[in-house]
GROMACS .gro file of C-alpha atoms in nm:
model
  321
    1MET     CA    1  -5.328  -3.314  -1.144
    2THR     CA    2  -5.514  -3.038  -0.966
    3GLY     CA    3  -5.464  -2.670  -1.037
    4THR     CA    4  -5.274  -2.624  -0.710
    5GLN     CA    5  -5.035  -2.908  -0.793
    6LEU     CA    6  -4.981  -2.765  -1.140
    7LEU     CA    7  -4.891  -2.427  -0.992
    8ILE     CA    8  -4.644  -2.592  -0.754
    9VAL     CA    9  -4.477  -2.780  -1.041
   10VAL     CA   10  -4.457  -2.463  -1.255
   11GLY     CA   11  -4.312  -2.273  -0.959
   12ILE     CA   12  -4.046  -2.539  -0.905
   13LEU     CA   13  -3.957  -2.536  -1.275
   14LEU     CA   14  -3.932  -2.154  -1.280
   15ALA     CA   15  -3.711  -2.158  -0.968
   16ALA     CA   16  -3.487  -2.421  -1.125
   17LEU     CA   17  -3.467  -2.219  -1.447
   18CYS     CA   18  -3.375  -1.901  -1.257
   19ALA     CA   19  -3.109  -2.087  -1.060
   20THR     CA   20  -2.967  -2.229  -1.383
   21LEU     CA   21  -2.958  -1.886  -1.549
   22VAL     CA   22  -2.786  -1.733  -1.247
   23SER     CA   23  -2.531  -2.016  -1.247
   24ILE     CA   24  -2.464  -1.976  -1.620
   25LYS     CA   25  -2.425  -1.598  -1.581
   26GLY     CA   26  -2.182  -1.648  -1.293
   27ARG     CA   27  -1.977  -1.896  -1.494
   28LEU     CA   28  -1.965  -1.662  -1.794
   29GLN     CA   29  -1.848  -1.374  -1.572
   30SER     CA   30  -1.587  -1.601  -1.415
   31MET     CA   31  -1.466  -1.708  -1.761
   32ARG     CA   32  -1.444  -1.345  -1.879
   33HIS     CA   33  -1.260  -1.250  -1.560
   34ALA     CA   34  -1.011  -1.537  -1.607
   35ALA     CA   35  -0.959  -1.443  -1.973
   36LYS     CA   36  -0.888  -1.079  -1.887
   37ARG     CA   37  -0.653  -1.181  -1.605
   38ALA     CA   38  -0.465  -1.410  -1.846
   39GLU     CA   39  -0.438  -1.120  -2.092
   40ILE     CA   40  -0.294  -0.889  -1.823
   41ILE     CA   41  -0.042  -1.156  -1.717
   42ARG     CA   42   0.069  -1.205  -2.079
   43ARG     CA   43   0.112  -0.828  -2.127
   44MET     CA   44   0.326  -0.798  -1.812
   45LEU     CA   45   0.544  -1.089  -1.923
   46GLU     CA   46   0.577  -0.942  -2.273
   47THR     CA   47   0.688  -0.611  -2.121
   48ALA     CA   48   0.961  -0.783  -1.917
   49GLN     CA   49   1.064  -0.986  -2.222
   50GLU     CA   50   1.094  -0.676  -2.443
   51GLN     CA   51   1.309  -0.510  -2.175
   52ASN     CA   52   1.541  -0.816  -2.156
   53GLU     CA   53   1.483  -0.848  -1.784
   54ILE     CA   54   1.641  -1.127  -1.582
   55PHE     CA   55   1.409  -1.386  -1.426
   56ASP     CA   56   1.521  -1.544  -1.097
   57LEU     CA   57   1.397  -1.901  -1.048
   58ASN     CA   58   1.376  -2.048  -0.699
   59VAL     CA   59   1.333  -2.425  -0.690
   60GLU     CA   60   1.251  -2.576  -0.350
   61GLU     CA   61   1.455  -2.889  -0.430
   62LEU     CA   62   1.772  -2.680  -0.466
   63HIS     CA   63   1.826  -2.635  -0.091
   64ASN     CA   64   2.196  -2.556  -0.119
   65SER     CA   65   2.175  -2.343  -0.432
   66LYS     CA   66   2.110  -1.976  -0.492
   67GLY     CA   67   1.866  -2.074  -0.765
   68MET     CA   68   1.885  -2.003  -1.135
   69ALA     CA   69   1.868  -1.692  -1.349
   70GLY     CA   70   1.751  -1.677  -1.707
   71THR     CA   71   1.566  -1.484  -1.973
   72LEU     CA   72   1.219  -1.530  -2.115
   73ALA     CA   73   1.275  -1.669  -2.466
   74LYS     CA   74   0.916  -1.742  -2.576
   75ILE     CA   75   0.563  -1.691  -2.446
   76LEU     CA   76   0.354  -1.980  -2.573
   77SER     CA   77  -0.019  -2.032  -2.540
   78SER     CA   78   0.005  -2.230  -2.214
   79GLN     CA   79   0.379  -2.233  -2.139
   80LEU     CA   80   0.681  -2.009  -2.090
   81GLU     CA   81   1.013  -2.102  -2.246
   82MET     CA   82   1.305  -1.984  -2.031
   83GLU     CA   83   1.672  -1.983  -2.130
   84VAL     CA   84   1.912  -2.047  -1.841
   85LEU     CA   85   2.287  -2.000  -1.892
   86SER     CA   86   2.384  -2.312  -1.698
   87TYR     CA   87   2.323  -2.685  -1.693
   88VAL     CA   88   1.985  -2.789  -1.549
   89SER     CA   89   1.908  -3.150  -1.462
   90ARG     CA   90   1.599  -3.321  -1.602
   91GLU     CA   91   1.531  -3.438  -1.248
   92LEU     CA   92   1.367  -3.101  -1.190
   93GLU     CA   93   1.085  -3.179  -1.434
   94GLY     CA   94   0.754  -3.169  -1.250
   95THR     CA   95   0.884  -2.960  -0.959
   96PRO     CA   96   0.729  -2.628  -0.850
   97VAL     CA   97   0.926  -2.308  -0.902
   98GLU     CA   98   0.886  -1.952  -0.776
   99VAL     CA   99   0.988  -1.692  -1.033
  100PHE     CA  100   1.085  -1.331  -0.962
  101PHE     CA  101   1.125  -1.058  -1.223
  102ARG     CA  102   1.122  -0.684  -1.276
  103ALA     CA  103   0.939  -0.478  -1.536
  104THR     CA  104   0.966  -0.105  -1.598
  105LEU     CA  105   0.615   0.036  -1.614
  106PRO     CA  106   0.522   0.399  -1.697
  107GLU     CA  107   0.547   0.488  -1.325
  108GLY     CA  108   0.885   0.318  -1.285
  109PRO     CA  109   1.044  -0.024  -1.215
  110SER     CA  110   0.821  -0.272  -1.033
  111PHE     CA  111   0.897  -0.618  -0.897
  112PHE     CA  112   0.676  -0.924  -0.945
  113LYS     CA  113   0.664  -1.294  -0.868
  114PHE     CA  114   0.459  -1.596  -0.972
  115GLN     CA  115   0.429  -1.969  -0.911
  116ALA     CA  116   0.475  -2.225  -1.191
  117GLN     CA  117   0.584  -2.580  -1.258
  118ILE     CA  118   0.886  -2.698  -1.455
  119GLN     CA  119   0.727  -2.916  -1.722
  120GLN     CA  120   1.028  -2.991  -1.942
  121VAL     CA  121   1.406  -2.945  -1.927
  122LYS     CA  122   1.637  -2.946  -2.229
  123GLY     CA  123   1.975  -2.939  -2.061
  124ALA     CA  124   2.312  -2.865  -2.220
  125TYR     CA  125   2.658  -2.804  -2.080
  126ASP     CA  126   2.644  -2.425  -2.086
  127LYS     CA  127   2.281  -2.347  -2.164
  128SER     CA  128   1.942  -2.502  -2.084
  129ARG     CA  129   1.584  -2.450  -2.197
  130LEU     CA  130   1.302  -2.483  -1.948
  131LEU     CA  131   0.933  -2.504  -2.025
  132LEU     CA  132   0.725  -2.365  -1.738
  133SER     CA  133   0.351  -2.375  -1.698
  134MET     CA  134   0.180  -2.042  -1.766
  135PRO     CA  135   0.121  -1.862  -1.434
  136LYS     CA  136  -0.239  -1.824  -1.324
  137ASP     CA  137  -0.161  -1.506  -1.134
  138ILE     CA  138   0.121  -1.255  -1.076
  139ASP     CA  139   0.181  -1.080  -0.746
  140ALA     CA  140   0.394  -0.787  -0.636
  141GLY     CA  141   0.711  -0.907  -0.470
  142GLN     CA  142   1.081  -0.969  -0.507
  143LYS     CA  143   1.353  -1.215  -0.414
  144ARG     CA  144   1.590  -0.988  -0.227
  145HIS     CA  145   1.635  -1.035   0.148
  146PHE     CA  146   1.595  -0.659   0.186
  147ILE     CA  147   1.314  -0.491  -0.006
  148ARG     CA  148   1.428  -0.266  -0.289
  149VAL     CA  149   1.204   0.009  -0.429
  150LYS     CA  150   1.218   0.311  -0.657
  151PRO     CA  151   1.155   0.626  -0.450
  152PRO     CA  152   0.882   0.857  -0.581
  153LYS     CA  153   1.050   1.167  -0.719
  154ASP     CA  154   0.848   1.403  -0.500
  155LEU     CA  155   0.994   1.243  -0.182
  156VAL     CA  156   1.358   1.305  -0.282
  157ARG     CA  157   1.453   1.667  -0.221
  158VAL     CA  158   1.831   1.660  -0.282
  159ILE     CA  159   2.090   1.415  -0.416
  160GLY     CA  160   2.464   1.486  -0.407
  161VAL     CA  161   2.753   1.267  -0.525
  162TRP     CA  162   3.123   1.316  -0.443
  163GLU     CA  163   3.425   1.107  -0.538
  164MET     CA  164   3.612   0.978  -0.234
  165ASP     CA  165   3.988   0.961  -0.189
  166PRO     CA  166   4.066   0.631  -0.005
  167ALA     CA  167   4.384   0.790   0.131
  168LYS     CA  168   4.190   1.058   0.318
  169PRO     CA  169   3.969   1.013   0.627
  170MET     CA  170   3.593   1.048   0.601
  171PRO     CA  171   3.462   1.401   0.664
  172ARG     CA  172   3.350   1.469   1.021
  173ASN     CA  173   3.178   1.797   0.942
  174THR     CA  174   2.986   1.928   0.642
  175ALA     CA  175   3.234   2.220   0.625
  176GLU     CA  176   3.499   1.971   0.512
  177ILE     CA  177   3.296   1.873   0.205
  178GLY     CA  178   3.339   2.069  -0.116
  179ARG     CA  179   3.118   2.100  -0.421
  180PRO     CA  180   2.962   1.777  -0.546
  181LEU     CA  181   3.056   1.626  -0.878
  182LEU     CA  182   2.688   1.588  -0.962
  183HIS     CA  183   2.377   1.693  -0.777
  184TYR     CA  184   2.002   1.716  -0.807
  185LYS     CA  185   1.748   1.938  -0.632
  186SER     CA  186   1.373   1.901  -0.648
  187GLY     CA  187   1.242   2.109  -0.937
  188MET     CA  188   1.566   2.112  -1.139
  189GLU     CA  189   1.512   2.084  -1.513
  190ASN     CA  190   1.827   1.874  -1.568
  191GLU     CA  191   1.824   1.559  -1.355
  192LEU     CA  192   2.198   1.489  -1.350
  193VAL     CA  193   2.160   1.204  -1.099
  194GLN     CA  194   1.863   1.004  -0.969
  195VAL     CA  195   1.809   0.720  -0.725
  196ALA     CA  196   1.695   0.437  -0.954
  197ASP     CA  197   1.615   0.214  -0.656
  198ILE     CA  198   1.718   0.177  -0.293
  199SER     CA  199   1.724  -0.085  -0.018
  200ALA     CA  200   1.853  -0.112   0.338
  201THR     CA  201   2.196  -0.219   0.210
  202GLY     CA  202   2.253   0.000  -0.095
  203MET     CA  203   2.112   0.186  -0.391
  204ALA     CA  204   2.135   0.216  -0.767
  205LEU     CA  205   2.230   0.560  -0.894
  206ARG     CA  206   2.125   0.660  -1.244
  207PHE     CA  207   2.332   0.912  -1.442
  208PRO     CA  208   2.196   1.029  -1.780
  209ALA     CA  209   2.464   0.979  -2.046
  210GLU     CA  210   2.496   1.351  -2.116
  211SER     CA  211   2.561   1.433  -1.748
  212LEU     CA  212   2.881   1.225  -1.754
  213GLU     CA  213   3.047   1.409  -2.044
  214ASP     CA  214   3.378   1.569  -1.945
  215LYS     CA  215   3.338   1.461  -1.581
  216PRO     CA  216   3.680   1.352  -1.444
  217VAL     CA  217   3.539   1.094  -1.203
  218ASP     CA  218   3.623   0.727  -1.157
  219LEU     CA  219   3.297   0.532  -1.167
  220ASP     CA  220   3.455   0.191  -1.206
  221LYS     CA  221   3.370  -0.115  -1.002
  222GLY     CA  222   3.539  -0.091  -0.662
  223SER     CA  223   3.548   0.288  -0.647
  224GLN     CA  224   3.401   0.472  -0.349
  225LEU     CA  225   3.148   0.755  -0.342
  226LEU     CA  226   3.020   0.997  -0.082
  227CYS     CA  227   2.649   1.061  -0.121
  228LEU     CA  228   2.387   1.288   0.030
  229ILE     CA  229   2.015   1.218   0.009
  230ILE     CA  230   1.760   1.451   0.163
  231TYR     CA  231   1.423   1.278   0.162
  232GLN     CA  232   1.080   1.266   0.322
  233MET     CA  233   0.930   0.950   0.470
  234SER     CA  234   0.602   1.066   0.316
  235LYS     CA  235   0.460   1.394   0.194
  236GLU     CA  236   0.343   1.481   0.546
  237ASP     CA  237   0.662   1.379   0.733
  238ARG     CA  238   0.973   1.576   0.821
  239VAL     CA  239   1.281   1.593   0.600
  240VAL     CA  240   1.567   1.348   0.670
  241THR     CA  241   1.927   1.441   0.584
  242PHE     CA  242   2.110   1.117   0.510
  243TRP     CA  243   2.483   1.094   0.439
  244CYS     CA  244   2.653   0.773   0.328
  245THR     CA  245   2.968   0.630   0.177
  246CYS     CA  246   2.915   0.369  -0.094
  247ASP     CA  247   3.120   0.102  -0.268
  248VAL     CA  248   3.045   0.059  -0.639
  249LEU     CA  249   2.956  -0.309  -0.695
  250ASN     CA  250   2.846  -0.312  -1.058
  251ILE     CA  251   2.797  -0.087  -1.359
  252ARG     CA  252   2.558  -0.119  -1.651
  253MET     CA  253   2.442   0.094  -1.940
  254GLN     CA  254   2.068   0.142  -1.972
  255LYS     CA  255   1.921   0.221  -2.313
  256GLU     CA  256   1.557   0.270  -2.219
  257PRO     CA  257   1.380   0.500  -2.171
  258THR     CA  258   1.689   0.719  -2.229
  259PRO     CA  259   2.061   0.626  -2.233
  260ALA     CA  260   2.205   0.628  -1.883
  261LEU     CA  261   2.477   0.479  -1.666
  262VAL     CA  262   2.346   0.288  -1.363
  263LEU     CA  263   2.575   0.217  -1.067
  264GLY     CA  264   2.488  -0.054  -0.820
  265THR     CA  265   2.629   0.050  -0.483
  266GLU     CA  266   2.647  -0.086  -0.129
  267PHE     CA  267   2.639   0.131   0.184
  268SER     CA  268   2.961   0.112   0.388
  269ASN     CA  269   2.898   0.398   0.636
  270TRP     CA  270   2.603   0.622   0.712
  271ALA     CA  271   2.487   0.914   0.924
  272VAL     CA  272   2.169   1.115   0.978
  273LEU     CA  273   2.216   1.484   1.055
  274GLU     CA  274   1.986   1.660   1.293
  275GLN     CA  275   1.830   1.977   1.161
  276GLY     CA  276   2.072   2.267   1.185
  277LYS     CA  277   2.369   2.047   1.282
  278ALA     CA  278   2.697   2.015   1.086
  279ASP     CA  279   2.882   1.736   1.267
  280ILE     CA  280   2.868   1.393   1.098
  281ASN     CA  281   2.868   1.094   1.336
  282TRP     CA  282   2.931   0.791   1.118
  283PHE     CA  283   2.794   0.440   1.171
  284HIS     CA  284   2.931   0.136   0.990
  285SER     CA  285   2.693  -0.059   0.766
  286THR     CA  286   2.702  -0.431   0.690
  287PRO     CA  287   2.503  -0.621   0.421
  288SER     CA  288   2.350  -0.847   0.687
  289ARG     CA  289   2.211  -0.564   0.902
  290GLY     CA  290   2.146  -0.278   0.664
  291VAL     CA  291   2.079   0.085   0.752
  292SER     CA  292   1.789   0.140   0.992
  293PRO     CA  293   1.654   0.479   0.869
  294ILE     CA  294   1.661   0.361   0.507
  295THR     CA  295   1.495   0.033   0.611
  296GLN     CA  296   1.204   0.227   0.762
  297TRP     CA  297   1.173   0.450   0.455
  298VAL     CA  298   1.185   0.158   0.211
  299MET     CA  299   0.926  -0.043   0.408
  300HIS     CA  300   0.692   0.256   0.410
  301MET     CA  301   0.733   0.310   0.034
  302ASP     CA  302   0.691  -0.062  -0.036
  303MET     CA  303   0.359  -0.070   0.152
  304GLU     CA  304   0.235   0.233  -0.040
  305GLN     CA  305   0.345   0.090  -0.376
  306ARG     CA  306   0.192  -0.254  -0.306
  307TYR     CA  307  -0.137  -0.089  -0.215
  308SER     CA  308  -0.120   0.123  -0.532
  309PHE     CA  309  -0.038  -0.185  -0.743
  310GLU     CA  310  -0.336  -0.378  -0.607
  311GLU     CA  311  -0.563  -0.079  -0.673
  312ARG     CA  312  -0.440  -0.050  -1.035
  313ARG     CA  313  -0.480  -0.421  -1.095
  314GLU     CA  314  -0.836  -0.426  -0.961
  315ALA     CA  315  -0.924  -0.114  -1.163
  316LEU     CA  316  -0.784  -0.276  -1.478
  317LEU     CA  317  -0.983  -0.592  -1.417
  318ARG     CA  318  -1.303  -0.391  -1.360
  319LYS     CA  319  -1.240  -0.195  -1.678
  320HIS     CA  320  -1.220  -0.513  -1.889
  321ASN     CA  321  -1.524  -0.679  -1.730
   0.00000   0.00000   0.00000
């Protein structure tokens, strides 16, 4: 073998070695990235589990069903054990499922979804256990037909809540409306009422437990409320004065982060007041159509929050790499 041939062989060997090292480094980085992603997914699931959140399961095979709802019983090494309070057929073993859940993070409630497979079903008459494959990724998203988000506090200027008398007509002018039962203004130290989340069809109102003491107001299911929300589409946009009447659909006590009563409400009528005007021109709201100004606001907030979520996730992944 001549000197030139020897150099060529050495060069080929060095190139092959470099390519191998680069490939090994890439695989190691990919493995570390996958391990960190799996750790983040487990932490998010543990957070939802600790908060006793409900997981909605959508199975494609259940065309005529609203799906299933359950809780996360156990997080295993490669599986999730879900408890569903209904009978589930073993015929669903091996089928794909889309799972939706909520977790309250430091910045507020967020909605997530992931894809999995039903690997095992232990069905009983009133309760079933499902083993799902561990999700490889979790995305921002939710099951609701209309997007529901938690408004950033700096976008909500005023909240007012009044009890409605079904025997009386709705007010046609702000002069007909007296003092609210509870209200909030931006900058107030005591937040007697907050919008926990909102969608085109309704909102959840959060009342700290202490704000309800000695308040002679009927907050039972089926009662009606008159509400005022003054908000901004974004920090740069104009203020919107939104009036609505709401039907209380459900009530629940929330223990974390502080004790509070949360009312789930549905819009029945709505109006937007022009600046400086006092007359209220009501529009009827239906669950199928929603309220157009709130739809626009919610879509804008959802886009901002999704973008923020993706930024946080990428930053967290970079931090652990």
